[in-house]
Short mmCIF file of C-alpha atoms in Angstrom, two decimals:
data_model
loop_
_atom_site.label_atom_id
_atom_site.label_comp_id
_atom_site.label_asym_id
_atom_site.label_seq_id
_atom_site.Cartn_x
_atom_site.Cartn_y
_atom_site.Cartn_z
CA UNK A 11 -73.73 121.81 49.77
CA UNK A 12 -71.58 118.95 47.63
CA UNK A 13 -72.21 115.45 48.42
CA UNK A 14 -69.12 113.35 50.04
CA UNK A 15 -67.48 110.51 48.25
CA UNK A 16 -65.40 107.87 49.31
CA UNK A 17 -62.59 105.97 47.11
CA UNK A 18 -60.79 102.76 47.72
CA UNK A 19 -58.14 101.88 46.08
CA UNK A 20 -56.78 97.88 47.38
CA UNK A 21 -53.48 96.33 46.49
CA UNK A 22 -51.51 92.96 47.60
CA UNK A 23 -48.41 93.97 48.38
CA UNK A 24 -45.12 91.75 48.35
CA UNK A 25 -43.87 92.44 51.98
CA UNK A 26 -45.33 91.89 55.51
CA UNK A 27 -47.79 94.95 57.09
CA UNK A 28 -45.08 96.16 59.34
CA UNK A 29 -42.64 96.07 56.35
CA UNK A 30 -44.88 98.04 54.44
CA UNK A 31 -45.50 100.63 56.98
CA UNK A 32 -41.89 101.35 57.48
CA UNK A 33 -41.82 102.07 53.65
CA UNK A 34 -44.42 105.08 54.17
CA UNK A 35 -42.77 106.41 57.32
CA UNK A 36 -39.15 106.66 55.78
CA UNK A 37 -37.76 110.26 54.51
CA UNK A 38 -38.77 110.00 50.65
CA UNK A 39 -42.15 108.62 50.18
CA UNK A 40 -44.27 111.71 49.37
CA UNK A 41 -41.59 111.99 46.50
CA UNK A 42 -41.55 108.30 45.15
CA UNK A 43 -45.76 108.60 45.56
CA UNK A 44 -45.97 112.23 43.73
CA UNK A 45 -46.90 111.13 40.16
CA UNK A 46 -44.78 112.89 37.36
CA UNK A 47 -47.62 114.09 35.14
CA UNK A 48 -48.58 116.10 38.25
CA UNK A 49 -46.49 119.39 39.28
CA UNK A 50 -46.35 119.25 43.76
CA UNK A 51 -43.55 120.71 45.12
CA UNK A 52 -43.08 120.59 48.92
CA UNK A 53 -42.77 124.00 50.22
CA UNK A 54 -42.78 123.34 53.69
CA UNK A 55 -42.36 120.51 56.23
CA UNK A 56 -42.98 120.75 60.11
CA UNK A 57 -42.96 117.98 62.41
CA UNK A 58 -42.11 114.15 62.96
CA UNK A 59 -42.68 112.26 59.65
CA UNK A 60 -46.45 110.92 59.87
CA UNK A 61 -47.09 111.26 63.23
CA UNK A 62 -50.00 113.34 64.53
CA UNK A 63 -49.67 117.27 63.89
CA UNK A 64 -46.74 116.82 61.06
CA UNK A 65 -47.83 118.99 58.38
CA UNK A 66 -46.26 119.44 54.80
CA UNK A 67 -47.47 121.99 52.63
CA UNK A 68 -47.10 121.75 49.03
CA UNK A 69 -47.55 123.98 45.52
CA UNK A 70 -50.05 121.95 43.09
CA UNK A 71 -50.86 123.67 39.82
CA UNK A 72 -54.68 122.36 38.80
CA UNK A 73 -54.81 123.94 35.38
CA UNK A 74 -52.48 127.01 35.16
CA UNK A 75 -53.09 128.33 38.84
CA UNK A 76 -50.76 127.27 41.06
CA UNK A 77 -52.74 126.75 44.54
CA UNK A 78 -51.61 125.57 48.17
CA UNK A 79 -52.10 122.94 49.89
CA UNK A 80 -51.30 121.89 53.40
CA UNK A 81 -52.04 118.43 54.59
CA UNK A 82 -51.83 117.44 58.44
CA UNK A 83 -51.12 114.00 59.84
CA UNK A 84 -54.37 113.48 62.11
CA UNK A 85 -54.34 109.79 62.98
CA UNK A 86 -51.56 106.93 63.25
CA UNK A 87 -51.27 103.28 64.55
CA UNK A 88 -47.65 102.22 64.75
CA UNK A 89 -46.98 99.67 62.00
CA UNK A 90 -50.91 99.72 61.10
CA UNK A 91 -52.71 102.80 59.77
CA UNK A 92 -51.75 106.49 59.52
CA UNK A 93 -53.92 109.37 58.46
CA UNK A 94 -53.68 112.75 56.85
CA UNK A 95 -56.30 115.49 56.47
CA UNK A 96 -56.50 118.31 54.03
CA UNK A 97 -56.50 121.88 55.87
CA UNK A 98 -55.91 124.22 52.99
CA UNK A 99 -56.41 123.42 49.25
CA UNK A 100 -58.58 122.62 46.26
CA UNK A 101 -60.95 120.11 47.90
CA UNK A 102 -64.30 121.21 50.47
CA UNK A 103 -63.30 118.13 52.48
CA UNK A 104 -60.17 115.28 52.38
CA UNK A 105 -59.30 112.93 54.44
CA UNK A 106 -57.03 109.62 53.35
CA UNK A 107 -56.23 106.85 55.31
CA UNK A 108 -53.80 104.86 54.34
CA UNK A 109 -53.97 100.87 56.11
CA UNK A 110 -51.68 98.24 55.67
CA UNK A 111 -53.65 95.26 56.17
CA UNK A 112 -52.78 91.51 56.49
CA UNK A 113 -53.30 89.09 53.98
CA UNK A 114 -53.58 85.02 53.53
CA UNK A 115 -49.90 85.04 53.49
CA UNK A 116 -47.31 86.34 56.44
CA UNK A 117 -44.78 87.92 53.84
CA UNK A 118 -47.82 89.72 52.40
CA UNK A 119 -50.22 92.48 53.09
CA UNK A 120 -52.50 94.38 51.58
CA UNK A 121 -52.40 98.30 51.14
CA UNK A 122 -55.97 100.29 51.41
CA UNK A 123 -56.02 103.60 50.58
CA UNK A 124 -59.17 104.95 51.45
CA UNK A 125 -60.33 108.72 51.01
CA UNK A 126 -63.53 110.58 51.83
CA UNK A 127 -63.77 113.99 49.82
CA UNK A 128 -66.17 116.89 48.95
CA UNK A 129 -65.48 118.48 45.47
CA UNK A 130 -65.86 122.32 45.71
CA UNK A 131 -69.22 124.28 43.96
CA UNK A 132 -70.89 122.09 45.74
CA UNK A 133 -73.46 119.85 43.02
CA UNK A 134 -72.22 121.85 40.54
CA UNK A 135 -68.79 120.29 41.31
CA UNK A 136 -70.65 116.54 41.42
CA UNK A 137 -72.32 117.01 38.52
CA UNK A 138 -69.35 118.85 35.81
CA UNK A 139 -66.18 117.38 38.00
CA UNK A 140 -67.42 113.78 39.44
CA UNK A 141 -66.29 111.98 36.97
CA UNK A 142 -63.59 113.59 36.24
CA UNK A 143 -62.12 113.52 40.18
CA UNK A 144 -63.13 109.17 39.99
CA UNK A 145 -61.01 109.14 36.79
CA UNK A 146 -58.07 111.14 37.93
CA UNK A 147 -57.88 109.02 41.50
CA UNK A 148 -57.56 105.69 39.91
CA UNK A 149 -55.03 106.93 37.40
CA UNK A 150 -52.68 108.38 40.67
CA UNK A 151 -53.19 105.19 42.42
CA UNK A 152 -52.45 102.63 39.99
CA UNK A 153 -49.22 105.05 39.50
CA UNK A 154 -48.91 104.71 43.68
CA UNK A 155 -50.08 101.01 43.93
CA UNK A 156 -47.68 99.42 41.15
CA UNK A 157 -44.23 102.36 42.15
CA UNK A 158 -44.89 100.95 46.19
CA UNK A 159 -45.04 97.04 44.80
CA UNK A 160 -41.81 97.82 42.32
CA UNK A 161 -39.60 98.99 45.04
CA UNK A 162 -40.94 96.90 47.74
CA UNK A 163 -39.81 94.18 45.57
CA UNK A 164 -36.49 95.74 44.35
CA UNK A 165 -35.66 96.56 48.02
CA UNK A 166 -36.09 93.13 49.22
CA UNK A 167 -34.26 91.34 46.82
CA UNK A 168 -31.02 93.20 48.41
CA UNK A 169 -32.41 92.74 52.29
CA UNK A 170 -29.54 90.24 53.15
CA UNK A 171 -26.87 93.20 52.29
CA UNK A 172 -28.28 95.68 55.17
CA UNK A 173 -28.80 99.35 54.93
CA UNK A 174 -26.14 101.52 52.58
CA UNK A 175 -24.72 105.50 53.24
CA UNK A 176 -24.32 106.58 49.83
CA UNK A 177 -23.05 110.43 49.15
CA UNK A 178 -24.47 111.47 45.96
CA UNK A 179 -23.23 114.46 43.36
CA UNK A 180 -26.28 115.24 41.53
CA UNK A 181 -28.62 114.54 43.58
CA UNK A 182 -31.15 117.76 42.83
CA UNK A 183 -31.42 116.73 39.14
CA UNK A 184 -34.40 114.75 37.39
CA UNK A 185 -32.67 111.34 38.21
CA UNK A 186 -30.79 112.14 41.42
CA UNK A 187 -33.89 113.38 42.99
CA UNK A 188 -35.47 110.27 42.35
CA UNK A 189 -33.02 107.86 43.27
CA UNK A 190 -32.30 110.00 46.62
CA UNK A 191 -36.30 108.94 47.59
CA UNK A 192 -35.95 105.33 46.07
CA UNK A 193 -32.85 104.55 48.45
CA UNK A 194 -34.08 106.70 51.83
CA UNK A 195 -37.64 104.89 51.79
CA UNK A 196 -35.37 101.69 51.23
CA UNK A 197 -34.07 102.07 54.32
CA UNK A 198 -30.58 103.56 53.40
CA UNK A 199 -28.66 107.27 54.33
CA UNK A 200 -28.15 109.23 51.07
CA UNK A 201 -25.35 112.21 51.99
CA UNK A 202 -26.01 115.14 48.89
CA UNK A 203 -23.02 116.91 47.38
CA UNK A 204 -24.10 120.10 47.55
CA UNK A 205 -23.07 123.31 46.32
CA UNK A 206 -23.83 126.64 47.96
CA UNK A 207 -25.20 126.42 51.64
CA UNK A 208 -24.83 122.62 53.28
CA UNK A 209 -27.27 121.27 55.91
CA UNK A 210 -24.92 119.30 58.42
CA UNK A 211 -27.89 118.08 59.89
CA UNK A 212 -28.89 116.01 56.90
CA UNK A 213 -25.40 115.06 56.54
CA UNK A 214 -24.56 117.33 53.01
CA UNK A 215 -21.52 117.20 52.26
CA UNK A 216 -20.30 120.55 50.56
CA UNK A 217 -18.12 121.47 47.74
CA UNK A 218 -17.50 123.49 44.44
CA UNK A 219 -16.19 121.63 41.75
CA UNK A 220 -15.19 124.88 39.52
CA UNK A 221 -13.15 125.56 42.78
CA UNK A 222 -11.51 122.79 43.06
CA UNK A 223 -12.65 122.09 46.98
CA UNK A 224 -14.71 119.52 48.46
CA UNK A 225 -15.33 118.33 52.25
CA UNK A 226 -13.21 114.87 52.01
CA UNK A 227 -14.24 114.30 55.98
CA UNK A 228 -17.42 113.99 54.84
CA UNK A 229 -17.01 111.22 51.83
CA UNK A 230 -14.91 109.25 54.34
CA UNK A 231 -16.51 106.17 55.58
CA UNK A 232 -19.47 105.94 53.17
CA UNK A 233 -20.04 102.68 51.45
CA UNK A 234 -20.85 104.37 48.24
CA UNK A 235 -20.74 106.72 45.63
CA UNK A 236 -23.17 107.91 42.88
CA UNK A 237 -21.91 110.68 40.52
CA UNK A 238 -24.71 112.18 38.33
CA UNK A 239 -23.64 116.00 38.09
CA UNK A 240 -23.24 117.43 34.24
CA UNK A 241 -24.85 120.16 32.30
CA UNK A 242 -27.44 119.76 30.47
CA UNK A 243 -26.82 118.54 26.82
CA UNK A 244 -29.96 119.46 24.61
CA UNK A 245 -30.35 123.00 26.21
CA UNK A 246 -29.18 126.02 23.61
CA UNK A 247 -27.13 125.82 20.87
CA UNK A 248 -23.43 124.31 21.23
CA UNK A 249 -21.39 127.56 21.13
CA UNK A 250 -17.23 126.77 21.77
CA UNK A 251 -18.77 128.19 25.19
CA UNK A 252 -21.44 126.23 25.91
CA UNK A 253 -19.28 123.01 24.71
CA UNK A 254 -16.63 123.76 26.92
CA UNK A 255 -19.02 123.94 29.75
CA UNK A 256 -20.48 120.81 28.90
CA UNK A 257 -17.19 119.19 29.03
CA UNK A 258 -16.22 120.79 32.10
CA UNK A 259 -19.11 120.40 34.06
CA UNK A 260 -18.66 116.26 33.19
CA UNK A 261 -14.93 115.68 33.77
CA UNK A 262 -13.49 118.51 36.48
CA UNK A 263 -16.20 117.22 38.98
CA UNK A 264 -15.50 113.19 38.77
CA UNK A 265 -12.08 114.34 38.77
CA UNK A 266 -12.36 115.90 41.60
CA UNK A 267 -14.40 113.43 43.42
CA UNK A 268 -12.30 110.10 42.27
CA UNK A 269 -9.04 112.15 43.77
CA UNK A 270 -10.72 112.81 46.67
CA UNK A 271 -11.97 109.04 47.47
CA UNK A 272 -8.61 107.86 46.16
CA UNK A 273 -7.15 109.46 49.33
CA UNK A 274 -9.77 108.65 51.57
CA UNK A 275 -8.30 106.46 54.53
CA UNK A 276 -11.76 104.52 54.14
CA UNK A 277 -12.68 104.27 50.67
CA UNK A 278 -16.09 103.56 49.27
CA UNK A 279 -16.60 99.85 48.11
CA UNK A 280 -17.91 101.08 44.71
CA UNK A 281 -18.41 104.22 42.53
CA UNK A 282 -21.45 104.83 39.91
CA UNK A 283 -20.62 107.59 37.77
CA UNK A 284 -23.17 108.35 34.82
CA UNK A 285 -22.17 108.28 31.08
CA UNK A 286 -24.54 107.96 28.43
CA UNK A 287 -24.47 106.23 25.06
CA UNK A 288 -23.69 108.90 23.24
CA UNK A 289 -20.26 107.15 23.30
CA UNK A 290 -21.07 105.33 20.52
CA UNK A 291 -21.33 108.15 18.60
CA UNK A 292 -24.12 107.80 15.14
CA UNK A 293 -24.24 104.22 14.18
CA UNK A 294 -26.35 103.87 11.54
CA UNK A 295 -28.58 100.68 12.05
CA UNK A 296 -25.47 98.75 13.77
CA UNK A 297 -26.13 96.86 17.24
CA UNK A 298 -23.81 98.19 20.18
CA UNK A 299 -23.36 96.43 23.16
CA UNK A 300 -20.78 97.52 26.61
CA UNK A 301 -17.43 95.92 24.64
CA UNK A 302 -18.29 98.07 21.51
CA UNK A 303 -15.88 101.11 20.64
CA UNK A 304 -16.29 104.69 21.51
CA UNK A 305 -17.51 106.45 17.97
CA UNK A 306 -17.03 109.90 16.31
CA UNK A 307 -18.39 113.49 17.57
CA UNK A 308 -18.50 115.92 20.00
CA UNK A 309 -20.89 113.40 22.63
CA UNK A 310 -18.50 110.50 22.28
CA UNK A 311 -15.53 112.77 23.06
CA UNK A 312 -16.71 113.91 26.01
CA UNK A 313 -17.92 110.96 27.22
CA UNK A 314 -14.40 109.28 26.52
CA UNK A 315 -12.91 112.14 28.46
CA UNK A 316 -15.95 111.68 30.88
CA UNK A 317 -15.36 107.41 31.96
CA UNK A 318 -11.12 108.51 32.08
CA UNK A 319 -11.89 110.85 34.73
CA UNK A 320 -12.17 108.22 37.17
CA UNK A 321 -8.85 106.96 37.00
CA UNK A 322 -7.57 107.59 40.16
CA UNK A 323 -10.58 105.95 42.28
CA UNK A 324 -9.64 102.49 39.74
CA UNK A 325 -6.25 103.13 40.43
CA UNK A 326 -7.04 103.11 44.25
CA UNK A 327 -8.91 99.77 43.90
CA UNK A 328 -12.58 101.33 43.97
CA UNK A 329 -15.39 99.72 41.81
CA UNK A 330 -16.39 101.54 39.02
CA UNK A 331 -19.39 101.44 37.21
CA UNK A 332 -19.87 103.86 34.39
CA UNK A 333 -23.64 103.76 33.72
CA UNK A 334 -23.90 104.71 30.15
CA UNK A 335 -27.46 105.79 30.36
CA UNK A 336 -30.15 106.20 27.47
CA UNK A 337 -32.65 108.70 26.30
CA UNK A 338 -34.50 108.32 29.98
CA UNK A 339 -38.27 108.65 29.48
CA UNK A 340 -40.01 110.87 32.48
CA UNK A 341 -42.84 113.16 32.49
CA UNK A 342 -41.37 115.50 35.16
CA UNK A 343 -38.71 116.53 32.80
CA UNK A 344 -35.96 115.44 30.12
CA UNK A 345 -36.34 114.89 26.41
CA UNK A 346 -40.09 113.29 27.05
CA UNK A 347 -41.34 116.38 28.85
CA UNK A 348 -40.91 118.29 25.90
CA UNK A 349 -42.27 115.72 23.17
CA UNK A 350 -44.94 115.39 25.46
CA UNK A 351 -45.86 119.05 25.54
CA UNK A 352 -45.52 119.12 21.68
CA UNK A 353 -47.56 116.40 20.66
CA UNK A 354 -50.23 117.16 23.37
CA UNK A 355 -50.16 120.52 20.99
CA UNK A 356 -50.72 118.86 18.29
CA UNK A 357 -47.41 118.98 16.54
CA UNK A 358 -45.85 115.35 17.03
CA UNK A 359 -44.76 113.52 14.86
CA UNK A 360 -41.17 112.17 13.42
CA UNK A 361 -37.73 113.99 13.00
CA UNK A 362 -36.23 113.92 9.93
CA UNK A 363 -36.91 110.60 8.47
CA UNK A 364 -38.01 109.20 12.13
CA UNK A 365 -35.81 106.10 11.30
CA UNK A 366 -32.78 106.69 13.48
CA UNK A 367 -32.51 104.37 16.30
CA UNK A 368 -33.31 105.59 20.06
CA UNK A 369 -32.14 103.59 22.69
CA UNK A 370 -34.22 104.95 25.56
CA UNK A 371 -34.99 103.88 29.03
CA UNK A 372 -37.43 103.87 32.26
CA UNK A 373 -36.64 105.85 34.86
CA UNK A 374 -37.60 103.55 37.14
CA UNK A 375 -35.29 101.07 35.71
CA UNK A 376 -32.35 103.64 36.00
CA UNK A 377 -32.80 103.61 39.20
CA UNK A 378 -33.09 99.55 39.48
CA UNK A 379 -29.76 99.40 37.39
CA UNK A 380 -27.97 101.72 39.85
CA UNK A 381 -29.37 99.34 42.85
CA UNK A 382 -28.41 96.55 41.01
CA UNK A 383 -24.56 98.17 40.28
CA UNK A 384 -24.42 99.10 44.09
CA UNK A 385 -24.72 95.38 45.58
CA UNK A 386 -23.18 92.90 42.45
CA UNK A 387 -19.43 93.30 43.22
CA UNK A 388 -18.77 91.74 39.59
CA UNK A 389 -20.54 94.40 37.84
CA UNK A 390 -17.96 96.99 36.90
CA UNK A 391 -17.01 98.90 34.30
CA UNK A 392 -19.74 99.92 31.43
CA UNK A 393 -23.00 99.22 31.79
CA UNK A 394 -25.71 100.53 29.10
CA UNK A 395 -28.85 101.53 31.28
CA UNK A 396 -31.08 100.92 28.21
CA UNK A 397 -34.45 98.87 27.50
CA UNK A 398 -34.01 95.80 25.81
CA UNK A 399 -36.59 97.44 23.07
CA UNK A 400 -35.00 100.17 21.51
CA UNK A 401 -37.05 101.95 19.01
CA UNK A 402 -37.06 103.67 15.77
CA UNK A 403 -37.63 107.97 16.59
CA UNK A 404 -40.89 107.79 14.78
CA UNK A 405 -41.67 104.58 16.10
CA UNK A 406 -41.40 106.60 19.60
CA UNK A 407 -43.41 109.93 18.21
CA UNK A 408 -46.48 107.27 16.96
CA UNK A 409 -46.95 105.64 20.17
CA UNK A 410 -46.44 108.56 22.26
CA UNK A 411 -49.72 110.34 20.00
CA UNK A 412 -51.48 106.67 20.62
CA UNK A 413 -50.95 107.04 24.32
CA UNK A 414 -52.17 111.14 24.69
CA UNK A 415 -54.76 110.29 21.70
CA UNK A 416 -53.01 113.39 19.44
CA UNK A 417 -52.18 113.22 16.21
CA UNK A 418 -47.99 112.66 15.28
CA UNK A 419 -48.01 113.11 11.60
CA UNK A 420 -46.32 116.60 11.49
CA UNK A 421 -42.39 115.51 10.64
CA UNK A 422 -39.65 118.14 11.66
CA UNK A 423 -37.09 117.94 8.61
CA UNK A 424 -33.59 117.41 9.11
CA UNK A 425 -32.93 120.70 7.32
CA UNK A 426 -34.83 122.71 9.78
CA UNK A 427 -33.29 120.66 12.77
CA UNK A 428 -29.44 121.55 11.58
CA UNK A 429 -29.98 125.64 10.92
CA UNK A 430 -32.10 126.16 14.52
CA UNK A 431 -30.41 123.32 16.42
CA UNK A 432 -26.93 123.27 14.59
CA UNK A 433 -24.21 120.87 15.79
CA UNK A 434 -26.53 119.83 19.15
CA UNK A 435 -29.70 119.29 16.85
CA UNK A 436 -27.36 116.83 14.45
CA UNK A 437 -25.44 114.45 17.26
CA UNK A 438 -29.23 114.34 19.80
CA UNK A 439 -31.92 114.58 16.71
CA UNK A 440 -30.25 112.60 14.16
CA UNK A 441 -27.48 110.66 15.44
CA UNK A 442 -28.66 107.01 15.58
CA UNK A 443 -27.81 104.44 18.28
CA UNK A 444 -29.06 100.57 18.93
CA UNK A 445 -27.58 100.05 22.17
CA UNK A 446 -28.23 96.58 23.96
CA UNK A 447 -28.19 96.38 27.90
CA UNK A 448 -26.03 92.78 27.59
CA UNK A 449 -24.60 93.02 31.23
CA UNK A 450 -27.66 94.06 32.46
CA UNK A 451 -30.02 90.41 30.82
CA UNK A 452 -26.28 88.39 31.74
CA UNK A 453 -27.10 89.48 35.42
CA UNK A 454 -30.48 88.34 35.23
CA UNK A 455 -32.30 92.27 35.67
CA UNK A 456 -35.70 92.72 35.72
CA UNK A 457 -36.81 95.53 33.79
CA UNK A 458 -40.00 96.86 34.63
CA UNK A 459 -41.17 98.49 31.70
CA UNK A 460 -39.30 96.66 28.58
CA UNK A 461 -42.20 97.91 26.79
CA UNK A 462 -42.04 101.30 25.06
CA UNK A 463 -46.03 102.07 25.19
CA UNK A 464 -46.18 100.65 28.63
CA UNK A 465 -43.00 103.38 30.11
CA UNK A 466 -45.33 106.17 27.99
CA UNK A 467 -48.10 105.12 30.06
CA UNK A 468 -47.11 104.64 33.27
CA UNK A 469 -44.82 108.16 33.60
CA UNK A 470 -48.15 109.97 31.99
CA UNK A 471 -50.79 109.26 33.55
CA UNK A 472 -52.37 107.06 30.95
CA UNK A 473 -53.21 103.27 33.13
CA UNK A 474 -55.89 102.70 35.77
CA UNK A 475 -54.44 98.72 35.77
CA UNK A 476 -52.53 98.36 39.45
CA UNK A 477 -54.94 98.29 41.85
CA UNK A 478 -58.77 97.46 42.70
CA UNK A 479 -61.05 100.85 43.06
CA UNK A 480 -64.63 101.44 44.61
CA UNK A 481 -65.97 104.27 44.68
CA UNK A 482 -69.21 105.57 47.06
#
């Protein structure tokens, strides 16, 4: 038989215990607390929230096997303490309660997380996986500590302007899943455009862009819209096909949607529909900020065609924001997943000459810029959702080998990049772009991860700083 442990993990937290507490209880916080380097997806849920006898059960992959695990609610003091317990999965024993606990201050408290486990093969399993399990925990709860302390923060700063309903296209992808759990544990109503089957329950709101049809009764009354929908750039080869589908997928659907709110009898006080910087187009070593030009290629077409689809919601005197959004830096997917995966292989290193410019971003501050765009009323318009610190590509394949301790010297030539990647491989790969956030710093926004090594290592895994840790 395996010996039990116990881990604490302690962190001050910016908000009074009750405030806290409602964070955890809202619709979205096993998302936000799910770190990307790990693959969990929630199979099943049954019950009310994190009351007693709620259950969720989720696929975890530990190594190549996926495995199940179902975790049951088994203890919970209103505004205090709640409790799950392990009944199927990878551990002999697990239980984790999580306290919110006062501190010196009244608009502070302090979150415990405290877990008792048994590791499986009993002192086998202490002796080869013990430290191992100690290391993992603190890496997942500095992730938790320091994501609960950002949004607590972000959330309050907005407080004032009450709760939002916010209909969102997109809202399955990489970034729309994200924001949907940053706003719900926030306290606001996120209504999904959805294609294929809608769940009126959860207030979806159906349609089919390539049909041309969408439920306006639905969109009307909500104070805001988020538009994130468009096929995926960097997958295949840019056939006329695929390019026309890449087009397509961009403008028909904000089309669509901007006609649809245009006609509304009560119209959204703003619309955020993505863009990306690839309207600059290749810009050598030149600066670009939200006033600069649209540039040459088959990225800065689209995305000119792309920010004109929302004409008719400007015309009808809706906000627009068009978020043109960088290279955005997650481990659960995207353009990092991948270099991730390669380097961790041992084949990083720098494309073509690695001195193009990549203006990349957080994800985390994505979703802060879209908060941000949803409550300043003089925000409209572009805004680059960019760090301040954009970096040459092999500065970015150098400190991504730093951070997973892999070598990055293997260079991809541009050659190679143009006859397997063609046209796509040129204007993602090669094309260089310096963009500068400038409305973002004039309004003042905090960016939580400026710093290109500290993104790497937050997203992956790679910190134990953001909380205090015992472990018995």
């Amino acid at each position: 038989m395996g010996k039990s442990h116990v881990f604490d993990a302690r962190s001050q937290m910016p908000v009074p215990p009750a405030d806290l507490f409602s964070w955890h209880a809202r619709e979205g916080a096993f998302e936000r607390l799910s770190p990307p380097w790990e693959t969990a997806e929630v199979v099943e849920r049954t019950g009310d929230g994190i009351r007693p006898g709620a259950r969720v059960v989720v696929r975890i992959h530990l190594g190549p096997i996926p495995q199940r695990l179902v975790a049951e609610h088994t203890g919970y003091v209103e505004g205090v303490s709640f409790q799950d317990t392990q009944r199927e999965g990878p551990f002999v024993k697990w239980v984790h309660d999580h306290r919110m606990l006062r501190a010196g201050s009244p608009d502070a408290s302090v979150l415990e997380d405290a877990i008792q486990y048994e590791l499986p093969v009993g002192t086998l399993g202490d002796t080869f996986g013990g430290g191992y399990a100690r290391k993992r925990l603190e890496r997942m709860f500095a992730y938790r500590h320091t994501l609960t302390r950002a949004d607590l923060r972000r959330h309050a700063a907005f407080a004032d302007q009450g709760p939002l309903t916010v209909a969102m296209g997109g809202a399955s992808g990489l970034l729309g899943s994200a924001l949907s759990a940053f706003l719900t544990t926030g306290g606001h109503r996120v209504k999904r455009l959805v294609r294929g089957r809608a769940n009126a329950a959860r207030g979806d709101i159906p349609w089919a862009p390539d049909k041309g049809t969408v439920d306006a009764a639905g969109l009307e009354g909500v104070d805001a819209v988020v538009h994130l929908s468009g096929s995926n750039v960097g997958e295949g080869r840019w056939t006329p096909e695929r390019k026309e589908e890449i087009r397509k997928s961009r403008t028909d659907s904000t089309r669509l949607l901007c006609e649809t709110l245009a006609r509304a009898s009560r119209k959204p006080r703003v619309l955020i529909c993505a863009s990306a910087v690839g309207f600059y187009g290749n810009r050598g070593d030149a600066e670009v900020t939200e006033a600069s030009s649209s540039g040459d290629g088959f990225l800065a077409d689209v995305t000119r065609q792309w920010e004109a689809s929302t004409a008719a919601a400007e015309a009808a005197g809706i906000r627009v924001v068009h978020l043109r959004i960088g290279v955005v830096l997650d481990a659960r997917g995207g353009a990092l997943a991948k270099l991730a995966l390669a380097t961790q292989a041992g084949g990083g290193g720098p494309v073509a000459s690695g001195k193009q410019w990549l203006s990349w971003v957080a994800l985390e501050d994505v979703l802060g810029l879209i908060q941000l765009s949803l409550f300043t009323p003089s925000i409209r318009g572009p805004l680059n959702a960019v760090s301040p610190n954009a970096v040459r590509q092999g500065e970015l394949a150098k400190v991504l080998g730093r951070v997973l301790h892999r070598p990055a010297v293997f260079p991809l030539p541009a050659a190679v990049v143009k006859t397997v990647f063609g046209e796509m491989g040129e204007e993602t790969l090669l094309s260089s772009t310096h963009a500068l956030p400038t409305v973002a710093q004039a309004h003042r926004f905090p960016f939580l991860f400026p710093d290109l090594e500290g993104a790497l290592r937050f997203t992956l895994g790679r910190t134990t700083d953001g909380a205090e840790y015992r472990h018995g």
